[in-house]
Coordinates of C-alpha atoms in Angstrom, one line a residue:
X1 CA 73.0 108.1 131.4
X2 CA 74.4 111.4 133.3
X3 CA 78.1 112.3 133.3
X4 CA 80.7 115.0 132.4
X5 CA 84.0 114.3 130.6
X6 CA 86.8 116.8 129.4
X7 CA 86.4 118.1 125.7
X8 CA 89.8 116.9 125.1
X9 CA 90.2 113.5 126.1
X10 CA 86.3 112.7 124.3
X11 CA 87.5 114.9 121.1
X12 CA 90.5 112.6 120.9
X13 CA 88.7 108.9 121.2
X14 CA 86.2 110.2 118.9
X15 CA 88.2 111.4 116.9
X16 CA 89.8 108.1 116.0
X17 CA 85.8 105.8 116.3
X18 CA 84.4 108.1 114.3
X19 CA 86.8 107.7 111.6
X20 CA 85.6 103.9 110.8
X21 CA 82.1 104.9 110.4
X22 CA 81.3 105.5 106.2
X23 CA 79.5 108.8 105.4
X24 CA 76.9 107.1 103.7
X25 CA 75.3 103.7 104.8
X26 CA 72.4 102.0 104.1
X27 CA 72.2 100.8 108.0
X28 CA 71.3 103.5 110.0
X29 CA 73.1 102.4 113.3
X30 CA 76.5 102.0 111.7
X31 CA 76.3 105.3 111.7
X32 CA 76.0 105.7 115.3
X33 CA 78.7 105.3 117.9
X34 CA 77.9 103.6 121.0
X35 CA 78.5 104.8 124.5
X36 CA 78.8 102.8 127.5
X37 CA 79.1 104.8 130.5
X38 CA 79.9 102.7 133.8
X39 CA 79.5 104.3 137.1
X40 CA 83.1 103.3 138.0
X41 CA 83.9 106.1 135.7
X42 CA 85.0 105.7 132.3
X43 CA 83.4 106.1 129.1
X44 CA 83.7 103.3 126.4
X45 CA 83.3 104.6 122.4
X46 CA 82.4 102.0 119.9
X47 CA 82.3 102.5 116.3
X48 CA 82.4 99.6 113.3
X49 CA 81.3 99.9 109.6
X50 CA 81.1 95.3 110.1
X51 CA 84.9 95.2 108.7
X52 CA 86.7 97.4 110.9
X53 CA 85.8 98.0 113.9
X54 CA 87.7 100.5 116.9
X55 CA 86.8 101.0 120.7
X56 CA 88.0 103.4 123.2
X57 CA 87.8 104.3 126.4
X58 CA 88.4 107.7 128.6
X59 CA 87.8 108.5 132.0
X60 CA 84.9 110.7 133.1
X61 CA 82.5 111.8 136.3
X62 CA 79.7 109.4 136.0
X63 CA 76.5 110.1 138.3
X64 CA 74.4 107.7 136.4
X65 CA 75.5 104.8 134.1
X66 CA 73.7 103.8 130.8
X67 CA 74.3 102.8 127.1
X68 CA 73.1 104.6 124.1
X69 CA 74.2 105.4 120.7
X70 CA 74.3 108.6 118.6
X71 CA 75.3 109.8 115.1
X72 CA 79.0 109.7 115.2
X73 CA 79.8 112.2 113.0
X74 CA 77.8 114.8 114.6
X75 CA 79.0 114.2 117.9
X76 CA 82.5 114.7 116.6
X77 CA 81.6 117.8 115.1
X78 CA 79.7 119.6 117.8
X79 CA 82.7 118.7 120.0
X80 CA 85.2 119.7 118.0
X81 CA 83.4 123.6 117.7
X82 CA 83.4 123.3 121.9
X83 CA 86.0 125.7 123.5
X84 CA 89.3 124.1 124.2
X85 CA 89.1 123.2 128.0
X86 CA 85.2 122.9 128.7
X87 CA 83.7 120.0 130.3
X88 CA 80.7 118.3 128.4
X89 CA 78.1 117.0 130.2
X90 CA 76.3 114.1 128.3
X91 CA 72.7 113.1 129.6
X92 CA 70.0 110.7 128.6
X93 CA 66.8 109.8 130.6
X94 CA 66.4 106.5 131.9
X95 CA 63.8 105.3 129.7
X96 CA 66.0 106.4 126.4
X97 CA 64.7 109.2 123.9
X98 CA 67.1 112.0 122.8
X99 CA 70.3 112.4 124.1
X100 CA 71.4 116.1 125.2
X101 CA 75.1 117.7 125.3
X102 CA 75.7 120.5 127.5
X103 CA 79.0 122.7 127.4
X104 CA 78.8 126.2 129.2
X105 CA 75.8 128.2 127.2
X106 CA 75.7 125.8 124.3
X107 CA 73.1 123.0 124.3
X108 CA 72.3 120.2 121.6
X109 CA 69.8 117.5 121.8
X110 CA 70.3 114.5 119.0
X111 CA 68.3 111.5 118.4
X112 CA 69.5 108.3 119.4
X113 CA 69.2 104.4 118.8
X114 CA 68.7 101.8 120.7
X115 CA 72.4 100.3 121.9
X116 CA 70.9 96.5 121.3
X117 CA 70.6 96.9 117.4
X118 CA 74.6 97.9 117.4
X119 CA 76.5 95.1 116.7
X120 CA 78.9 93.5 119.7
X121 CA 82.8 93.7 119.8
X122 CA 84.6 91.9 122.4
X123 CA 88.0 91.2 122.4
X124 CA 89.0 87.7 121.1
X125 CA 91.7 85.0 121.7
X126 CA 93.1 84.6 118.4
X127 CA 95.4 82.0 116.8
X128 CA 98.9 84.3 117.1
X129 CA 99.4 86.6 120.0
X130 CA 102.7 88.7 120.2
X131 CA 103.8 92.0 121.3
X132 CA 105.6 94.6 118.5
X133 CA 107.1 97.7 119.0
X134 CA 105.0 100.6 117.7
X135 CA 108.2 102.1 115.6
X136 CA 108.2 98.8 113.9
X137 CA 104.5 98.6 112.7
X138 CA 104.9 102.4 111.9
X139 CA 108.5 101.7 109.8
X140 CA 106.2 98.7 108.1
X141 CA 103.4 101.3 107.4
X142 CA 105.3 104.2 106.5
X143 CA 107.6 102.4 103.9
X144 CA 105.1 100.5 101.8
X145 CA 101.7 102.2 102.0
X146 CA 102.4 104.3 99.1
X147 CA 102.6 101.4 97.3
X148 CA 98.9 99.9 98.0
X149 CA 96.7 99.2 95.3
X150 CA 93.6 101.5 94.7
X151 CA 91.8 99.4 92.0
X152 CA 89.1 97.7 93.6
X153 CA 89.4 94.7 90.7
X154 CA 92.5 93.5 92.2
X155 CA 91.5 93.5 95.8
X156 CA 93.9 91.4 97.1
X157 CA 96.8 94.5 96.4
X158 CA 94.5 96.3 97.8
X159 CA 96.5 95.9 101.6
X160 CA 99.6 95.5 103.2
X161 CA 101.2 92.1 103.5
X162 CA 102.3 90.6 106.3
X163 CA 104.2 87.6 106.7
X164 CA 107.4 85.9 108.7
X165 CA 110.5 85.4 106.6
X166 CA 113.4 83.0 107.7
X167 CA 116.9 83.4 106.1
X168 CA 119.1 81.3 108.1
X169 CA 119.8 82.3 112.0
X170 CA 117.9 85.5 110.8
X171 CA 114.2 85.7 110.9
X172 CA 112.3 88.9 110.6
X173 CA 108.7 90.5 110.2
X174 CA 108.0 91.7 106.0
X175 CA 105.3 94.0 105.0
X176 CA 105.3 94.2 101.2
X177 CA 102.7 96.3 99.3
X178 CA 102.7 96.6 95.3
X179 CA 100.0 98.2 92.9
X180 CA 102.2 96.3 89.9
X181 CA 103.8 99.4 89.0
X182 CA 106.1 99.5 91.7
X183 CA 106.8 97.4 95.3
X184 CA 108.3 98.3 98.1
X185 CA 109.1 96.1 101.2
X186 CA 110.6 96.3 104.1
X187 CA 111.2 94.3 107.2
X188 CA 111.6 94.5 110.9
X189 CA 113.0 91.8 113.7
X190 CA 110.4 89.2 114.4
X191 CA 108.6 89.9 117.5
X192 CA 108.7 86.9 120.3
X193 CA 105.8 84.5 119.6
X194 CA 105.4 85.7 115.7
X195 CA 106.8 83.0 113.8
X196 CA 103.5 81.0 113.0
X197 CA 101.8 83.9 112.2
X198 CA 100.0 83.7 108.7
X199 CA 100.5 85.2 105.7
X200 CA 97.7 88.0 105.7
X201 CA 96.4 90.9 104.0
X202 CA 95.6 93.8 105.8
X203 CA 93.2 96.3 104.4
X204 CA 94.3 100.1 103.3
X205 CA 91.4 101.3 105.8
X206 CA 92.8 99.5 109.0
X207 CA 96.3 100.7 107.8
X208 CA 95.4 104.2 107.9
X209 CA 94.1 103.8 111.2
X210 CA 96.2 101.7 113.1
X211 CA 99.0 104.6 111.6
X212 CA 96.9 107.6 113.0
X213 CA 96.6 105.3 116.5
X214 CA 100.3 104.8 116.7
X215 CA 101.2 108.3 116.4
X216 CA 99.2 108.6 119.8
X217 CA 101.1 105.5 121.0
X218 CA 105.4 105.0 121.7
X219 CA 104.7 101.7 123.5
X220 CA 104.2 98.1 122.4
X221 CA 101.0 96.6 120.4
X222 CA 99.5 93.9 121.2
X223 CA 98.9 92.2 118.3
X224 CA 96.5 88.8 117.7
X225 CA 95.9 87.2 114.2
X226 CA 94.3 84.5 112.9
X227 CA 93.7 83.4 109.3
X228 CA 90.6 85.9 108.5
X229 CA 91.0 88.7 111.3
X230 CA 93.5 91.2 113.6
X231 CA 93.3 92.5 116.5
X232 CA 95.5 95.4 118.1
X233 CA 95.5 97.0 121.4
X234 CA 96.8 100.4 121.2
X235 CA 97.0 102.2 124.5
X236 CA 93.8 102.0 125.5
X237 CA 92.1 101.5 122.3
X238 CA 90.7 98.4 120.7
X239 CA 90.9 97.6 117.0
X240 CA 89.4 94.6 114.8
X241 CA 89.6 94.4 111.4
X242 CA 88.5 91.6 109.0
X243 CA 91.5 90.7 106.5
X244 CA 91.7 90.6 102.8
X245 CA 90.9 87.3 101.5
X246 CA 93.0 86.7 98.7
X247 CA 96.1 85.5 98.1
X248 CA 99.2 87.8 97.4
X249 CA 101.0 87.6 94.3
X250 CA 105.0 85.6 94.7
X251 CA 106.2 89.0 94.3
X252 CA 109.9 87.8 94.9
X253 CA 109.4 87.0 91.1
X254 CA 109.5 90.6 90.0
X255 CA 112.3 91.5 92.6
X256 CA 115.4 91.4 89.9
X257 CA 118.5 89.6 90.9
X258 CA 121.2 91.0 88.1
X259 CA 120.3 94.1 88.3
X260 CA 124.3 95.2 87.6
X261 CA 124.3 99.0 86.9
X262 CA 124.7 100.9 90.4
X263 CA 123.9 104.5 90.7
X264 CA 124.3 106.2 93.8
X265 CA 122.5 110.0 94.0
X266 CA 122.1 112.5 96.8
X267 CA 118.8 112.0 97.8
X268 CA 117.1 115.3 98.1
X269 CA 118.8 116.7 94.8
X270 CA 116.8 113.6 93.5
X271 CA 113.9 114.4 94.3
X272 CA 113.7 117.8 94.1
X273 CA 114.9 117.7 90.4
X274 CA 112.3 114.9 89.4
X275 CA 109.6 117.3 90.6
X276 CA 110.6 120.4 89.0
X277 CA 111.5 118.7 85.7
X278 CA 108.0 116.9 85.9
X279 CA 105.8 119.9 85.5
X280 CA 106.7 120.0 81.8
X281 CA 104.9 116.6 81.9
X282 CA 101.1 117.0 81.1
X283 CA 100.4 113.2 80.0
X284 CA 98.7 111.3 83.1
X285 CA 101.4 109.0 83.8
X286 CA 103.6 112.3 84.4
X287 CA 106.8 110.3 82.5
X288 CA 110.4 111.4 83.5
X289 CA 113.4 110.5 81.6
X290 CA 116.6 109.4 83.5
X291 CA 119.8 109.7 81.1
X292 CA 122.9 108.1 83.1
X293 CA 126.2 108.3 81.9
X294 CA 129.8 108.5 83.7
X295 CA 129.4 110.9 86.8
X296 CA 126.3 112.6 85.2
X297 CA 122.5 111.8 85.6
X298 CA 120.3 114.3 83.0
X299 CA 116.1 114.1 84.8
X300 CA 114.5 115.7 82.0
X301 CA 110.6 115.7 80.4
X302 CA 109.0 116.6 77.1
X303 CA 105.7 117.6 76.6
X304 CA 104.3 118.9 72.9
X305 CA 102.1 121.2 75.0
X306 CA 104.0 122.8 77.5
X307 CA 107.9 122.1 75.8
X308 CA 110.7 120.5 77.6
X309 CA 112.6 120.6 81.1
X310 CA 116.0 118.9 81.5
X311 CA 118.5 119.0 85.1
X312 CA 121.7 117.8 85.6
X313 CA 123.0 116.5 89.0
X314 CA 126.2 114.8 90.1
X315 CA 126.2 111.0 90.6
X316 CA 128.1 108.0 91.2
X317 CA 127.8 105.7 88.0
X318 CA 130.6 104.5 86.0
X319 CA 129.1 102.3 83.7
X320 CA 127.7 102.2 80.0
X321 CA 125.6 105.4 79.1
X322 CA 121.5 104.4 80.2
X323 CA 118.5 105.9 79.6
X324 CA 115.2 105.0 81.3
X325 CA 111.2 106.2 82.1
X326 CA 109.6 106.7 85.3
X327 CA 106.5 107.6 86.2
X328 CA 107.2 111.1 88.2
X329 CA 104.6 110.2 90.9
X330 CA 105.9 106.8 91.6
X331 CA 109.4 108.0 92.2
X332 CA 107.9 111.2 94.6
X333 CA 105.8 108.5 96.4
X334 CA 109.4 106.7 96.9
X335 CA 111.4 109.0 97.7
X336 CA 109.1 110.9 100.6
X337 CA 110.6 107.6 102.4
X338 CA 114.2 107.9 102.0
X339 CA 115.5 109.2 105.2
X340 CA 119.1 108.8 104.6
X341 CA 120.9 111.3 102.5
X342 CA 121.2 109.4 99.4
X343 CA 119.6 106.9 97.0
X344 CA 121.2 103.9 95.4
X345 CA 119.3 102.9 92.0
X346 CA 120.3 99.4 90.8
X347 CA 119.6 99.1 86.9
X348 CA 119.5 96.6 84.2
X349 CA 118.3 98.0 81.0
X350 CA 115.5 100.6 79.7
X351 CA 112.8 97.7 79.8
X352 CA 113.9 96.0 83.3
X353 CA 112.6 96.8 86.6
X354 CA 114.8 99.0 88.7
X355 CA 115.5 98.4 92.7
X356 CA 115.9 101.5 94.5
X357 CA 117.7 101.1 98.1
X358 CA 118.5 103.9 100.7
X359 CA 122.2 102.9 101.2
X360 CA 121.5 103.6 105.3
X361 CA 118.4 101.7 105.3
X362 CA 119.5 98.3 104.5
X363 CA 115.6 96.3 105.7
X364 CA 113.8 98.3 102.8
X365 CA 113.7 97.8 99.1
X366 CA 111.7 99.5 96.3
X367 CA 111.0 98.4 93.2
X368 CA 110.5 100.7 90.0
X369 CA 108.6 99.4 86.8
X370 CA 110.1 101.4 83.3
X371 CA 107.9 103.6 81.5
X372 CA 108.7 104.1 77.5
X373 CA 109.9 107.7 76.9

């Protein structure tokens, strides 16, 4: 293997392969990224930890094609420390042995493995194909990821779902994420061909990085699922991921229907309050108090440590006086989403679940469970 590529165009696919591969493994060549040079010119990066795995390609000069893999990590890095606008040259000798990279006076030699003991990806013809616009998987990522689950325990919260939802003449694409302390979910138009697509959990690692992909990305996605697996083609990049296999909880159940108490806030007043107020709060759970009456919403915390915080802010209630606990975090988390300039909270009682809407964002809906205060 002989060629020379641009730091910045092998910086950026490496930058997204290496991010698959786990720190520590018990498989030495899973921590390896394989390289596939073809003397058409264009270098292919693979990297796959068995449940996720991503493949890019970049263009290059290539005097002599070969395949090889190296520690992916360490490629990244040494790259990364190259001077912006160098070209790398990457050699290998025929017969395999150490690979060496060359950038003006700087010169590294690292051992590699053998590209026959990394395990094959190939694009596959799955049981849904469609086409989605990257805005649309980003709004689904952006709006619920917060919401994932990190206990390991209850692995099947531990995702995004995904599923096709028909109300009438209206059919649309929901993601819905919950940890069982709060929900949010949101939906988008259903892409052309989507409708039989089944209901599937995809895994907080494969959300992260088909987000970080799309942010590279304005076009369409080609998506493919089956039962068990997806498949996106971003760009020029390959992803396949294995899917949780579990079964989501009916969370329409905890979605409350007569909710009848409607307060309407200015968003960033909302938030901004709720943080300063919460850093009185030294418990874990970081508890805020809500105090609604006519016109007036009081945030306020108590802590027998560190004393007591209360703010006042305008809002639009005109109901019986309310008072309810949040976890501070949880409504942060919610609120980072909001884009439109005010929130509409939809109550019951101090012990009910709470729906939170943005009034302009009528496809997304959060869900807030009380704490006792």
């Amino acid at each position: 293997m002989k060629l020379t590529i641009d730091r910045s165009a092998l910086l950026g696919s490496l930058g997204h392969v290496q991010n698959v591969v786990e720190r520590r493994t018990t498989i030495p060549i899973l921590s390896n990224v394989k390289l596939v040079a073809e003397t058409g010119g264009t270098l292919h990066l693979t990297a796959t930890d068995m449940e996720l795995s991503i493949a890019a390609q970049e263009s290059c000069k290539v005097k002599q094609g070969g395949t090889t893999t190296v520690a992916a990590h360490t490629l990244f890095d040494i790259v990364r420390k190259l001077p912006d606008g160098s070209e790398i040259a990457l050699e290998q000798p025929a017969d395999g042995g150490e690979m060496t990279i060359m950038a003006g006076r700087s010169v590294f030699t690292l051992p590699t493995l053998p590209a026959d003991q990394f395990p094959s990806l190939e694009a596959e013809t799955l049981d849904v194909n469609f086409t989605i616009p990257s805005a649309d998987l980003a709004k689904i990522i952006d709006k619920t990821r917060f919401a994932i689950s990190l206990e390991e325990t209850r692995y099947y919260l531990n995702g995004i779902h995904f599923h096709a939802h028909m109300n009438g003449a209206t059919s649309t694409l929901r993601g819905v994420a919950t940890d069982g302390h709060r929900l949010a979910r949101v939906e988008v138009p259903l892409p052309d061909g989507a409708a039989k697509i089944p209901p599937i959990i995809m895994p907080r690692k494969t959300v992260g990085e088909i987000r970080k992909l799309i942010d590279e990305h304005s076009g369409d996605i080609e998506m493919s699922v089956s039962a068990n697996r997806i498949q996106l083609v971003i760009g020029s990049t390959l992803l396949v991921s294995r899917l949780i296999d579990g079964t989501f909880p009916d969370y329409e159940r905890v979605i409350p229907n007569d909710n009848d108490k409607r307060a309407v806030v200015e968003a960033k007043a909302f938030a901004t309050a709720v943080d300063r107020v919460a850093t009185i709060s030294t418990e874990r759970a970081r508890t805020v108090k809500l105090s609604l009456e006519r016109g007036r919403m009081a945030v306020s915390a108590v802590s027998p440590e560190a004393g007591r915080a209360v703010e006042e802010l305008d809002v639009d209630y005109d109901d019986e006086t309310l008072e309810i606990g949040f976890n501070a975090r949880y409504i942060l988390d919610m609120m980072s989403e909001v884009e439109g300039s005010q929130t509409e909270l939809t109550l019951s009682g101090p012990a009910s679940p709470t729906i939170v809407r943005d009034p302009e964002d009528g496809a997304t809906l959060h869900v807030l469970m009380p704490m006792r205060v």
